[in-house]
Coordinates of C-alpha atoms in Angstrom, one line a residue:
M1 CA 121.5 83.8 115.9
T2 CA 124.9 82.1 115.7
M3 CA 126.4 80.2 112.8
A4 CA 129.5 79.0 111.3
M5 CA 130.4 80.7 108.1
V6 CA 133.2 80.4 105.6
R7 CA 134.5 83.3 103.3
G8 CA 133.7 81.9 99.7
T9 CA 131.0 80.1 98.1
P10 CA 132.0 76.6 97.1
S11 CA 132.6 76.1 93.4
Y12 CA 129.7 74.4 91.5
S13 CA 129.3 73.6 88.0
F14 CA 126.0 72.6 86.4
V15 CA 125.7 69.4 84.8
T16 CA 124.4 69.6 81.3
F17 CA 122.8 67.0 79.3
H18 CA 125.9 67.2 76.9
R19 CA 127.8 65.1 79.4
S20 CA 125.3 62.3 79.1
F21 CA 126.0 62.1 75.6
A22 CA 129.7 61.9 75.7
Q23 CA 129.7 58.4 74.9
F24 CA 128.1 59.0 71.6
R25 CA 130.6 61.7 70.3
N26 CA 132.9 59.2 68.4
L27 CA 130.1 57.4 66.7
T28 CA 130.3 57.5 63.0
S29 CA 127.7 57.1 60.4
E30 CA 127.2 53.7 58.7
T31 CA 124.9 54.5 56.1
K32 CA 125.1 57.1 53.4
Q33 CA 123.1 60.1 52.4
G34 CA 121.2 58.2 49.5
D35 CA 119.8 55.5 51.7
H36 CA 117.1 57.8 52.7
D37 CA 115.6 57.7 49.2
H38 CA 114.5 54.1 50.3
P39 CA 113.2 54.2 53.6
T40 CA 112.4 50.4 53.7
K41 CA 116.1 49.6 53.5
N42 CA 118.1 49.0 56.8
L43 CA 118.7 52.0 58.9
D44 CA 121.2 52.5 61.7
A45 CA 120.1 54.1 64.8
K46 CA 123.6 55.7 64.9
D47 CA 123.5 57.3 61.5
C48 CA 123.8 61.1 62.0
N49 CA 122.1 61.9 58.7
F50 CA 119.3 59.9 59.4
I51 CA 118.8 61.3 62.9
R52 CA 119.2 64.9 61.2
E53 CA 116.3 63.9 58.9
I54 CA 114.1 62.7 61.8
C55 CA 114.7 66.0 63.8
R56 CA 113.8 68.0 60.5
I57 CA 110.6 66.1 60.3
T58 CA 109.5 66.4 63.8
R59 CA 110.5 70.2 63.8
T60 CA 108.7 71.2 60.4
K61 CA 106.1 68.6 59.6
P62 CA 102.5 69.1 61.1
R63 CA 101.0 65.9 62.5
W64 CA 104.3 64.0 62.1
E65 CA 103.2 61.7 64.8
Y66 CA 100.7 59.9 62.2
T67 CA 103.1 59.6 59.3
L68 CA 106.6 59.1 60.7
H69 CA 106.3 55.3 61.6
S70 CA 104.7 54.5 58.2
L71 CA 107.8 56.4 56.6
Y72 CA 110.4 54.1 58.1
P73 CA 108.3 50.8 59.0
S74 CA 111.5 48.7 59.3
F75 CA 113.2 51.1 61.7
N76 CA 113.4 50.3 65.5
F77 CA 112.4 53.5 67.1
S78 CA 112.6 52.0 70.5
D79 CA 116.4 51.8 70.4
S80 CA 117.4 54.0 73.6
S81 CA 120.7 55.0 71.9
F82 CA 118.5 56.3 69.0
F83 CA 116.6 58.5 71.4
L84 CA 119.8 59.9 73.0
L85 CA 121.3 60.9 69.8
Y86 CA 117.9 62.4 68.8
L87 CA 118.1 64.8 71.8
N88 CA 121.8 65.6 71.1
H89 CA 120.7 66.9 67.7
Q90 CA 117.2 68.5 68.2
N91 CA 118.1 71.5 70.4
N92 CA 114.5 71.8 71.4
A93 CA 113.4 70.7 74.8
F94 CA 109.7 70.7 74.1
L95 CA 110.0 69.0 70.8
S96 CA 112.3 66.3 72.4
L97 CA 109.4 65.8 75.2
R98 CA 106.8 65.4 72.4
F99 CA 109.0 62.9 70.6
F100 CA 109.6 61.0 73.8
H101 CA 105.9 60.8 74.5
W102 CA 105.3 59.6 70.9
L103 CA 108.0 56.9 71.4
C104 CA 106.6 55.8 74.6
S105 CA 102.9 55.5 73.4
C106 CA 103.2 54.2 69.7
C107 CA 106.7 52.5 69.5
G108 CA 106.8 50.5 72.6
F109 CA 109.9 52.4 73.8
S110 CA 110.5 51.6 77.4
P111 CA 112.8 54.5 78.6
D112 CA 115.7 53.6 80.8
Q113 CA 117.6 55.6 83.4
S114 CA 119.9 57.4 80.9
S115 CA 117.2 58.2 78.4
C116 CA 115.1 59.7 81.4
N117 CA 117.9 61.6 82.9
A118 CA 119.1 63.1 79.6
L119 CA 115.6 64.3 78.9
F120 CA 115.2 65.7 82.4
C121 CA 118.4 67.6 82.0
V122 CA 117.3 69.1 78.7
L123 CA 114.0 70.2 80.2
V124 CA 115.5 71.8 83.2
D125 CA 118.3 73.6 81.1
A126 CA 115.2 75.1 79.0
G127 CA 113.6 76.2 82.3
A128 CA 110.6 73.8 81.7
C129 CA 110.1 72.8 85.3
K130 CA 106.6 71.5 85.1
A131 CA 107.6 69.3 82.2
A132 CA 110.5 68.2 84.0
K133 CA 108.4 67.4 86.8
S134 CA 106.1 65.0 85.0
L135 CA 109.2 62.9 84.2
L136 CA 109.5 62.2 87.8
D137 CA 106.4 59.9 87.6
C138 CA 108.3 57.7 85.2
P139 CA 108.7 54.1 86.7
D140 CA 112.2 53.4 88.0
F141 CA 113.6 56.8 87.2
T142 CA 115.6 58.6 89.9
P143 CA 117.5 61.6 88.7
E144 CA 121.2 62.1 89.2
P145 CA 122.1 64.2 92.1
S146 CA 123.5 66.7 90.0
S147 CA 120.4 66.9 88.0
L148 CA 118.1 67.1 90.9
E149 CA 120.3 70.1 92.2
C150 CA 119.6 71.8 88.7
Y151 CA 115.9 71.1 88.8
I152 CA 115.7 72.4 92.4
Q153 CA 117.4 75.7 91.3
C154 CA 115.3 75.8 88.2
L155 CA 112.0 75.4 90.4
S156 CA 113.4 78.4 92.7
S157 CA 114.0 80.8 89.8
A158 CA 110.7 80.0 88.3
G159 CA 108.8 81.0 91.5
M160 CA 107.7 77.3 92.3
V161 CA 109.3 77.7 95.8
E162 CA 106.9 75.2 97.6
D163 CA 108.0 72.5 95.0
A164 CA 111.7 73.3 95.8
V165 CA 111.4 73.2 99.4
D166 CA 109.4 69.9 99.3
M167 CA 112.2 68.6 96.8
L168 CA 115.0 69.5 99.2
K169 CA 113.1 67.9 102.0
G170 CA 113.1 64.5 100.4
V171 CA 116.0 64.6 98.1
G172 CA 117.9 61.9 99.9
F173 CA 121.3 63.5 99.8
C174 CA 123.0 66.8 101.0
P175 CA 122.6 69.3 98.2
S176 CA 125.4 71.9 97.7
V177 CA 125.2 75.3 99.3
A178 CA 124.7 77.1 95.8
T179 CA 121.4 75.0 95.7
W180 CA 120.3 76.0 99.1
N181 CA 121.1 79.7 98.4
A182 CA 119.1 79.7 95.0
S183 CA 116.0 78.3 97.0
V184 CA 116.4 80.9 99.7
L185 CA 116.5 83.5 97.0
G186 CA 113.5 82.3 95.2
C187 CA 111.5 82.2 98.5
L188 CA 112.6 85.9 99.1
R189 CA 111.6 87.0 95.6
A190 CA 108.3 85.3 96.1
G191 CA 107.7 86.9 99.3
R192 CA 107.6 83.7 101.2
T193 CA 109.8 84.4 104.3
D194 CA 108.2 81.7 106.1
L195 CA 109.8 79.3 103.7
V196 CA 113.1 81.0 104.0
W197 CA 113.4 79.9 107.8
T198 CA 112.0 76.5 106.9
L199 CA 114.8 76.2 104.6
Y200 CA 117.3 77.6 107.1
E201 CA 116.1 74.8 109.6
Q202 CA 116.6 72.3 107.0
M203 CA 120.1 73.4 106.1
M204 CA 120.9 73.2 110.0
E205 CA 119.5 69.6 110.1
S206 CA 121.3 68.6 106.8
G207 CA 124.8 69.4 108.1
V208 CA 125.5 72.0 105.4
V209 CA 125.5 74.6 108.1
A210 CA 129.4 74.5 108.1
S211 CA 129.4 75.6 104.5
I212 CA 127.1 78.5 104.9
N213 CA 128.6 81.6 103.3
V214 CA 128.1 85.3 103.2
E215 CA 125.5 85.1 100.4
T216 CA 123.3 82.9 102.7
V217 CA 123.4 85.2 105.5
G218 CA 122.9 88.1 103.2
Y219 CA 119.6 86.4 102.3
L220 CA 118.6 86.0 105.9
I221 CA 119.1 89.5 106.6
M222 CA 116.9 90.6 103.7
A223 CA 114.3 88.1 105.1
F224 CA 114.3 89.8 108.4
C225 CA 114.0 93.3 106.7
A226 CA 110.9 92.0 104.7
E227 CA 109.4 90.9 107.9
N228 CA 109.9 94.5 109.4
K229 CA 112.6 93.2 111.6
A230 CA 115.4 95.4 110.4
L231 CA 117.1 95.4 113.9
K232 CA 117.6 91.5 113.7
G233 CA 119.0 91.8 110.3
Y234 CA 121.3 94.6 111.7
E235 CA 122.4 92.2 114.5
L236 CA 123.2 89.6 111.9
L237 CA 125.1 92.0 109.8
R238 CA 127.3 92.8 112.9
E239 CA 128.1 89.3 113.3
L240 CA 129.0 88.9 109.5
L241 CA 131.5 91.8 109.8
E242 CA 133.1 90.5 113.0
N243 CA 133.8 87.4 111.1
G244 CA 135.6 89.4 108.5
L245 CA 132.8 89.1 105.9
H246 CA 131.4 91.6 103.8
P247 CA 128.0 91.4 102.1
D248 CA 127.3 93.3 98.7
N249 CA 125.5 96.5 98.5
V250 CA 122.1 94.7 97.9
V251 CA 122.0 93.5 101.6
F252 CA 123.0 96.9 102.7
N253 CA 120.2 98.6 100.7
A254 CA 117.6 96.1 102.2
L255 CA 118.7 97.2 105.7
I256 CA 118.2 100.8 104.8
S257 CA 115.0 100.2 103.3
G258 CA 113.9 98.2 106.2
F259 CA 115.0 101.1 108.6
C260 CA 113.2 103.5 106.5
K261 CA 110.0 101.6 106.6
E262 CA 110.2 101.4 110.4
R263 CA 111.1 105.1 110.6
Q264 CA 114.3 104.2 112.4
Y265 CA 116.6 106.8 110.8
A266 CA 119.3 106.5 113.2
G267 CA 119.7 103.1 111.8
V268 CA 120.0 104.3 108.2
S269 CA 122.7 106.6 109.3
E270 CA 124.5 103.8 111.1
I271 CA 124.3 101.4 108.0
L272 CA 125.8 104.3 105.9
H273 CA 128.7 104.8 108.3
I274 CA 129.2 100.9 108.3
M275 CA 129.3 101.0 104.6
I276 CA 131.8 103.7 104.2
A277 CA 134.0 102.2 107.0
N278 CA 134.2 98.9 105.3
K279 CA 134.9 100.5 101.8
C280 CA 131.4 99.5 100.5
N281 CA 130.6 102.7 99.1
P282 CA 127.1 103.6 98.7
D283 CA 125.8 103.5 95.0
I284 CA 123.0 105.3 93.2
F285 CA 120.6 102.4 94.5
T286 CA 121.6 103.0 98.1
Y287 CA 120.7 106.6 97.8
Q288 CA 117.4 105.5 95.9
E289 CA 116.3 103.3 98.7
I290 CA 117.1 106.2 101.4
I291 CA 115.2 108.8 99.2
D292 CA 112.3 106.5 98.5
G293 CA 111.9 105.4 102.1
L294 CA 111.9 108.9 103.3
L295 CA 109.5 110.5 100.8
K296 CA 107.1 107.5 101.1
R297 CA 106.6 108.6 104.7
K298 CA 106.3 112.2 103.6
N299 CA 109.7 113.1 105.3
S300 CA 111.2 116.1 103.4
E301 CA 114.7 114.9 104.4
G302 CA 114.3 112.8 101.4
F303 CA 114.2 115.7 99.1
R304 CA 117.4 117.3 100.9
V305 CA 119.3 114.1 100.3
F306 CA 118.5 114.2 96.5
N307 CA 119.5 117.6 96.0
D308 CA 122.7 116.9 98.0
L309 CA 123.3 114.0 95.6
K310 CA 123.0 116.3 92.7
D311 CA 125.5 118.8 94.4
R312 CA 128.1 116.1 94.8
G313 CA 128.1 115.3 91.1
Y314 CA 125.6 112.1 91.1
F315 CA 123.3 112.0 87.9
P316 CA 120.0 110.9 88.9
D317 CA 118.0 108.7 86.2
R318 CA 114.5 109.1 85.3
V319 CA 113.4 106.5 88.1
M320 CA 115.0 108.6 90.7
Y321 CA 113.4 111.8 89.2
T322 CA 110.0 110.1 89.2
T323 CA 110.3 108.8 92.9
V324 CA 111.1 112.3 94.1
I325 CA 108.4 114.0 92.0
K326 CA 105.9 111.5 93.4
G327 CA 107.1 112.1 97.0
L328 CA 106.8 115.9 96.5
C329 CA 103.1 115.5 95.2
E330 CA 102.2 113.3 98.0
M331 CA 103.4 116.1 100.3
G332 CA 101.4 118.8 98.4
W333 CA 104.7 120.3 97.0
L334 CA 103.6 120.8 93.7
G335 CA 105.8 123.7 92.9
E336 CA 109.0 121.9 93.6
A337 CA 107.8 118.8 91.7
R338 CA 106.9 121.1 88.7
K339 CA 110.4 122.5 88.8
L340 CA 111.9 118.9 88.8
W341 CA 109.8 118.2 86.0
F342 CA 111.1 120.6 83.7
E343 CA 114.9 120.1 85.1
M344 CA 114.5 116.5 84.0
I345 CA 113.3 117.3 80.8
K346 CA 116.1 119.8 80.3
K347 CA 118.6 117.0 81.1
G348 CA 117.2 114.9 78.3
L349 CA 115.2 112.7 80.4
Q350 CA 111.8 112.4 79.0
P351 CA 108.9 111.7 81.5
N352 CA 107.3 108.2 80.8
E353 CA 103.8 107.5 81.3
Y354 CA 104.1 106.7 85.0
T355 CA 105.9 110.3 85.5
Y356 CA 102.9 111.8 83.7
N357 CA 100.2 110.0 86.0
V358 CA 102.4 110.8 89.0
M359 CA 102.0 114.7 88.1
M360 CA 98.6 114.4 87.1
H361 CA 97.4 112.8 90.3
G362 CA 99.3 115.5 92.2
Y363 CA 97.4 118.4 90.6
C364 CA 94.0 116.4 91.0
K365 CA 94.9 115.9 94.7
I366 CA 95.2 119.8 95.2
G367 CA 92.2 120.5 93.1
D368 CA 94.2 122.1 90.3
L369 CA 92.1 120.4 87.5
V370 CA 93.1 122.6 84.8
E371 CA 96.9 121.9 85.1
A372 CA 96.0 118.2 85.5
R373 CA 94.2 118.3 82.1
K374 CA 97.0 120.1 80.5
I375 CA 99.4 117.1 81.7
F376 CA 96.7 114.6 80.5
E377 CA 96.5 116.1 77.1
D378 CA 100.3 116.9 76.6
M379 CA 100.9 113.1 77.5
H380 CA 98.7 112.0 74.6
C381 CA 100.0 114.6 72.2
R382 CA 103.7 113.1 72.8
G383 CA 102.4 109.8 71.5
Y384 CA 101.9 107.8 74.8
T385 CA 99.2 105.3 74.4
E386 CA 96.0 106.3 76.0
T387 CA 95.2 103.7 78.7
A388 CA 92.7 103.0 81.5
V389 CA 95.5 104.1 84.1
S390 CA 95.8 107.9 82.6
Y391 CA 91.9 108.2 82.1
S392 CA 91.4 106.6 85.6
T393 CA 93.6 109.1 87.2
M394 CA 91.9 112.0 85.4
I395 CA 88.3 110.7 86.3
S396 CA 89.2 110.0 89.8
G397 CA 90.4 113.7 90.2
L398 CA 87.3 115.1 88.8
C399 CA 85.0 112.7 90.9
L400 CA 87.2 113.9 94.1
H401 CA 86.1 117.6 93.4
G402 CA 82.5 116.8 92.4
R403 CA 82.8 117.3 88.6
T404 CA 81.1 114.1 87.9
D405 CA 79.6 115.3 84.4
E406 CA 83.2 116.0 83.1
A407 CA 84.2 112.5 84.6
L408 CA 81.4 110.8 83.0
S409 CA 82.2 112.5 79.6
L410 CA 85.8 111.0 79.8
F411 CA 84.2 107.7 80.7
E412 CA 82.4 107.8 77.5
E413 CA 85.3 108.8 75.7
M414 CA 87.0 105.6 76.9
F415 CA 84.3 103.5 75.2
Q416 CA 84.4 105.5 72.0
K417 CA 88.3 105.0 71.7
G418 CA 87.9 101.4 72.7
I419 CA 89.8 101.8 76.0
V420 CA 88.7 99.1 78.4
C421 CA 87.7 100.4 81.7
D422 CA 88.9 98.8 84.8
L423 CA 87.5 98.5 88.3
I424 CA 89.4 101.7 89.6
T425 CA 87.6 103.7 87.0
Y426 CA 84.2 102.1 87.8
N427 CA 84.6 102.6 91.6
S428 CA 85.8 106.2 91.1
L429 CA 82.8 107.0 89.4
I430 CA 80.5 105.2 91.9
K431 CA 81.8 107.0 94.6
G432 CA 81.8 110.4 92.9
L433 CA 78.2 110.0 92.0
C434 CA 77.1 108.8 95.5
N435 CA 78.8 111.7 96.9
K436 CA 76.7 114.1 94.8
G437 CA 73.6 112.0 95.7
E438 CA 73.1 110.5 92.2
L439 CA 72.3 107.1 93.4
V440 CA 70.5 105.8 90.4
K441 CA 73.4 106.5 88.1
A442 CA 75.8 105.0 90.6
T443 CA 73.6 101.8 90.8
K444 CA 73.5 101.7 87.0
L445 CA 77.3 101.7 86.9
L446 CA 77.5 98.8 89.4
S447 CA 75.3 96.7 87.3
E448 CA 77.4 97.8 84.2
L449 CA 80.6 96.8 86.0
L450 CA 79.2 93.4 86.8
E451 CA 77.9 92.8 83.1
Q452 CA 81.5 93.6 81.9
G453 CA 82.6 90.7 83.9
L454 CA 84.9 92.6 86.4
E455 CA 85.2 91.5 89.9
P456 CA 83.6 94.0 92.3
S457 CA 85.5 95.1 95.4
V458 CA 84.4 96.3 98.8
F459 CA 85.0 100.0 97.4
S460 CA 82.2 99.1 94.6
F461 CA 79.7 98.7 97.2
N462 CA 80.6 100.9 100.2
P463 CA 79.6 104.4 98.6
L464 CA 76.2 103.1 97.6
I465 CA 75.5 101.3 100.9
K466 CA 76.4 104.8 102.5
G467 CA 74.3 106.7 100.0
L468 CA 71.3 104.5 100.5
C469 CA 71.6 104.8 104.4
E470 CA 71.7 108.5 104.2
V471 CA 68.4 108.7 102.1
G472 CA 66.6 106.5 104.4
D473 CA 66.8 103.2 102.3
T474 CA 68.7 101.2 104.8
Q475 CA 67.0 97.9 103.8
G476 CA 68.3 98.5 100.2
A477 CA 71.8 98.9 101.9
I478 CA 71.4 95.8 103.6
R479 CA 70.5 94.0 100.4
L480 CA 73.9 95.3 99.1
W481 CA 75.6 94.2 101.9
K482 CA 74.3 90.6 101.6
D483 CA 75.2 90.6 97.9
M484 CA 78.8 91.4 99.1
H485 CA 78.7 88.7 101.4
E486 CA 77.7 86.3 98.8
R487 CA 80.6 87.2 96.7
H488 CA 83.0 86.6 99.5
L489 CA 83.7 90.1 99.8
E490 CA 84.5 91.2 103.5
P491 CA 82.6 94.3 104.4
T492 CA 84.9 96.9 106.3
A493 CA 83.8 98.3 109.6
S494 CA 82.9 101.5 107.9
T495 CA 80.1 99.4 106.0
H496 CA 78.6 98.3 109.3
D497 CA 78.8 101.8 110.7
Y498 CA 76.6 103.2 107.8
I499 CA 74.0 100.6 108.3
I500 CA 73.7 101.0 112.1
T501 CA 73.6 104.7 111.8
G502 CA 71.0 104.3 109.1
L503 CA 68.8 102.0 111.4
C504 CA 69.1 104.4 114.1
I505 CA 68.0 107.4 112.2
E506 CA 65.0 105.3 110.9
G507 CA 64.1 104.6 114.6
N508 CA 65.0 100.9 114.1
S509 CA 67.2 100.6 117.2
A510 CA 66.6 96.9 118.0
Q511 CA 68.1 95.9 114.6
G512 CA 70.9 98.4 115.0
M513 CA 71.7 96.7 118.3
E514 CA 71.8 93.4 116.5
W515 CA 74.2 94.7 114.0
L516 CA 76.5 96.2 116.6
L517 CA 76.8 92.9 118.3
N518 CA 77.6 91.0 115.0
M519 CA 80.1 93.6 114.2
L520 CA 82.0 93.2 117.6
S521 CA 81.7 89.5 117.1
W522 CA 83.4 89.8 113.9
K523 CA 86.3 91.8 115.6
L524 CA 85.4 95.1 113.9
K525 CA 85.7 98.3 115.6
P526 CA 82.7 100.7 115.3
Q527 CA 83.3 104.5 115.2
E528 CA 82.7 106.6 118.3
Q529 CA 79.9 108.3 116.4
T530 CA 78.2 104.9 115.7
F531 CA 78.0 104.2 119.4
E532 CA 76.5 107.8 119.9
Y533 CA 73.9 107.3 117.2
L534 CA 72.7 104.0 118.7
I535 CA 72.8 105.2 122.6
N536 CA 70.4 108.1 121.4
S537 CA 68.2 105.9 119.6
L538 CA 68.0 103.3 122.3
S539 CA 67.4 106.2 124.8
Q540 CA 64.4 107.3 122.7
E541 CA 62.8 104.1 123.1
D542 CA 63.7 103.5 126.8
R543 CA 65.8 100.6 126.0
L544 CA 68.0 101.4 129.1
D545 CA 69.4 97.7 129.6
D546 CA 70.7 97.9 126.0
I547 CA 72.1 101.2 126.7
L548 CA 74.2 99.6 129.6
V549 CA 75.5 96.8 127.2
V550 CA 76.5 99.4 124.7
L551 CA 78.2 101.5 127.2
D552 CA 80.2 98.6 128.4
F553 CA 81.4 98.0 125.0
M554 CA 82.1 101.6 124.2
F555 CA 84.3 102.0 127.4
R556 CA 86.1 98.9 126.8
I557 CA 87.2 100.2 123.1
G558 CA 88.4 103.5 125.0
Y559 CA 85.8 105.8 123.8
R560 CA 84.0 108.7 125.7
L561 CA 80.6 110.1 125.7
K562 CA 79.9 113.6 124.4
E563 CA 78.9 115.9 127.2
N564 CA 75.3 116.3 126.1
T565 CA 74.8 112.4 125.8
I566 CA 76.0 112.4 129.4
H567 CA 73.5 114.9 130.5
S568 CA 70.7 113.1 128.7
L569 CA 71.7 109.6 130.2
V570 CA 71.9 111.0 133.7
S571 CA 68.5 112.5 133.4
K572 CA 67.2 109.2 132.0
F573 CA 68.6 107.0 134.7
S574 CA 67.8 109.2 137.4
R575 CA 64.0 108.8 136.8
D576 CA 62.2 107.6 140.1
H577 CA 60.8 104.4 138.6
F578 CA 64.2 103.1 137.3
H579 CA 66.3 101.6 139.9
F580 CA 69.7 102.4 138.4
P581 CA 72.7 101.6 140.6
D582 CA 74.8 104.7 141.7
L583 CA 77.7 102.6 140.6
C584 CA 76.9 102.7 137.0
L585 CA 76.0 106.3 137.2
E586 CA 79.6 107.0 138.8
K587 CA 81.1 104.8 135.9
I588 CA 79.7 106.9 133.2
L589 CA 81.1 110.2 134.8
E590 CA 84.2 108.6 135.9
R591 CA 84.9 107.5 132.3
N592 CA 84.4 110.8 131.0

């Protein structure tokens, strides 16, 4: 990618609504304070005391819209200069908008360009993007270019990136690089890298490309990393460096995270060397990315880097300790995780709720439910709020190891303490009960989940479908599958595997064949075992033509037949009364 770049960001000052009011700063009051005791007397729209009184009324009096006009029947509220002064004194964007709408609907106020633009700036400065957007529908109102730029930046920071991109497309002038950068950053934060490239194309077309700076290119590098294209981001970094430009550490950290995600650890090392060579010393956040990236992929090198950091005098914070503890738990290194747990406490870093849950999950994963329970109880004894997350972690661990009675006891405890159960809690219990064959209880929980108004997931249905197929109630499983479909939940490949296997066990190979064909048409990949079950079932019913179809699909996927299945098929197809082509027989043997 080639682009012209400059060293600095062009200076850009935000235009506030106070500039719009500069013309009114030297106005003096023409009426005295005492005049407000007689609201029927002539009032001056430029009287500051009167304006302050109106501001006070609209700020403190409920339902002022029904009384204000009657309080000052002789005053001309439609005077545009009065509204501008009101804006200057009110200092509340939403009250100003409310007053604006009242003027328009009840006082015959026809807002001019200056009134609309001033209110537009007030709303933008307050971050009220949607309210500012409503003003764009006012007849004959076109915001000033500087106001529009502020609005676009406001949209971007508020996450309304599609609106920002649309505004930039039809703005009618070339915005500053600062506005483009704000929009690109907004798209990055929203995870919309597609819009990042749309904006970049617009920048190229608008002619602002000559002013693109190191900040812009840094965002493009981050976009590549977000799309798992760290190498392209690295190439762009090299181009930056060759032009004598140096991005900040956030860009380097994004590249490190990207290379870790793609398991390109040589790239991580290269970025570190580049940072040091260019005097961009890696900070604690740089090492955080390295450690997190390595441990997420169960690479013990992350733990070594962490220990090396401590040896070199770095002081990891609670976030880094929790990151490492989580990584160690995922790798099953509970002993090392426990050491770090006590080490961080000794250093005065108290574990937070997330740290507790990480340790609890680690113990549950290896089946040490006694230690998990101790962590669970210690967490609550130390004053942490009892939440659905901590209970769900414990319930999931108990269910994983078949201790559903204890899990149900904790589930009841949640209700007694008024803790709202979430979907994860229900799904863990449903799966645990199904694994123990307690399908009635699991079905009851699914019904309860729906009654509570929770939206079920595929994982709410899958364990029940599997369980019903295993006990021979495949038609009941199919009814659940239809229920999933009606709820717009996409069944997984395993859902279909369970049903096909269940149908084959029941001797219903014809329906099993239909399900397989549907499954393949939906681009779902059956398990090898599913093919084996279906072939054996079809073989028992002498459906030899269907077997050939199944074999063709099986071989295309890359599966092989088990040896006993091969012998059975050779025997079946070699019978005198079935004219099976030798080529097909050779193909079966060849593929295996």
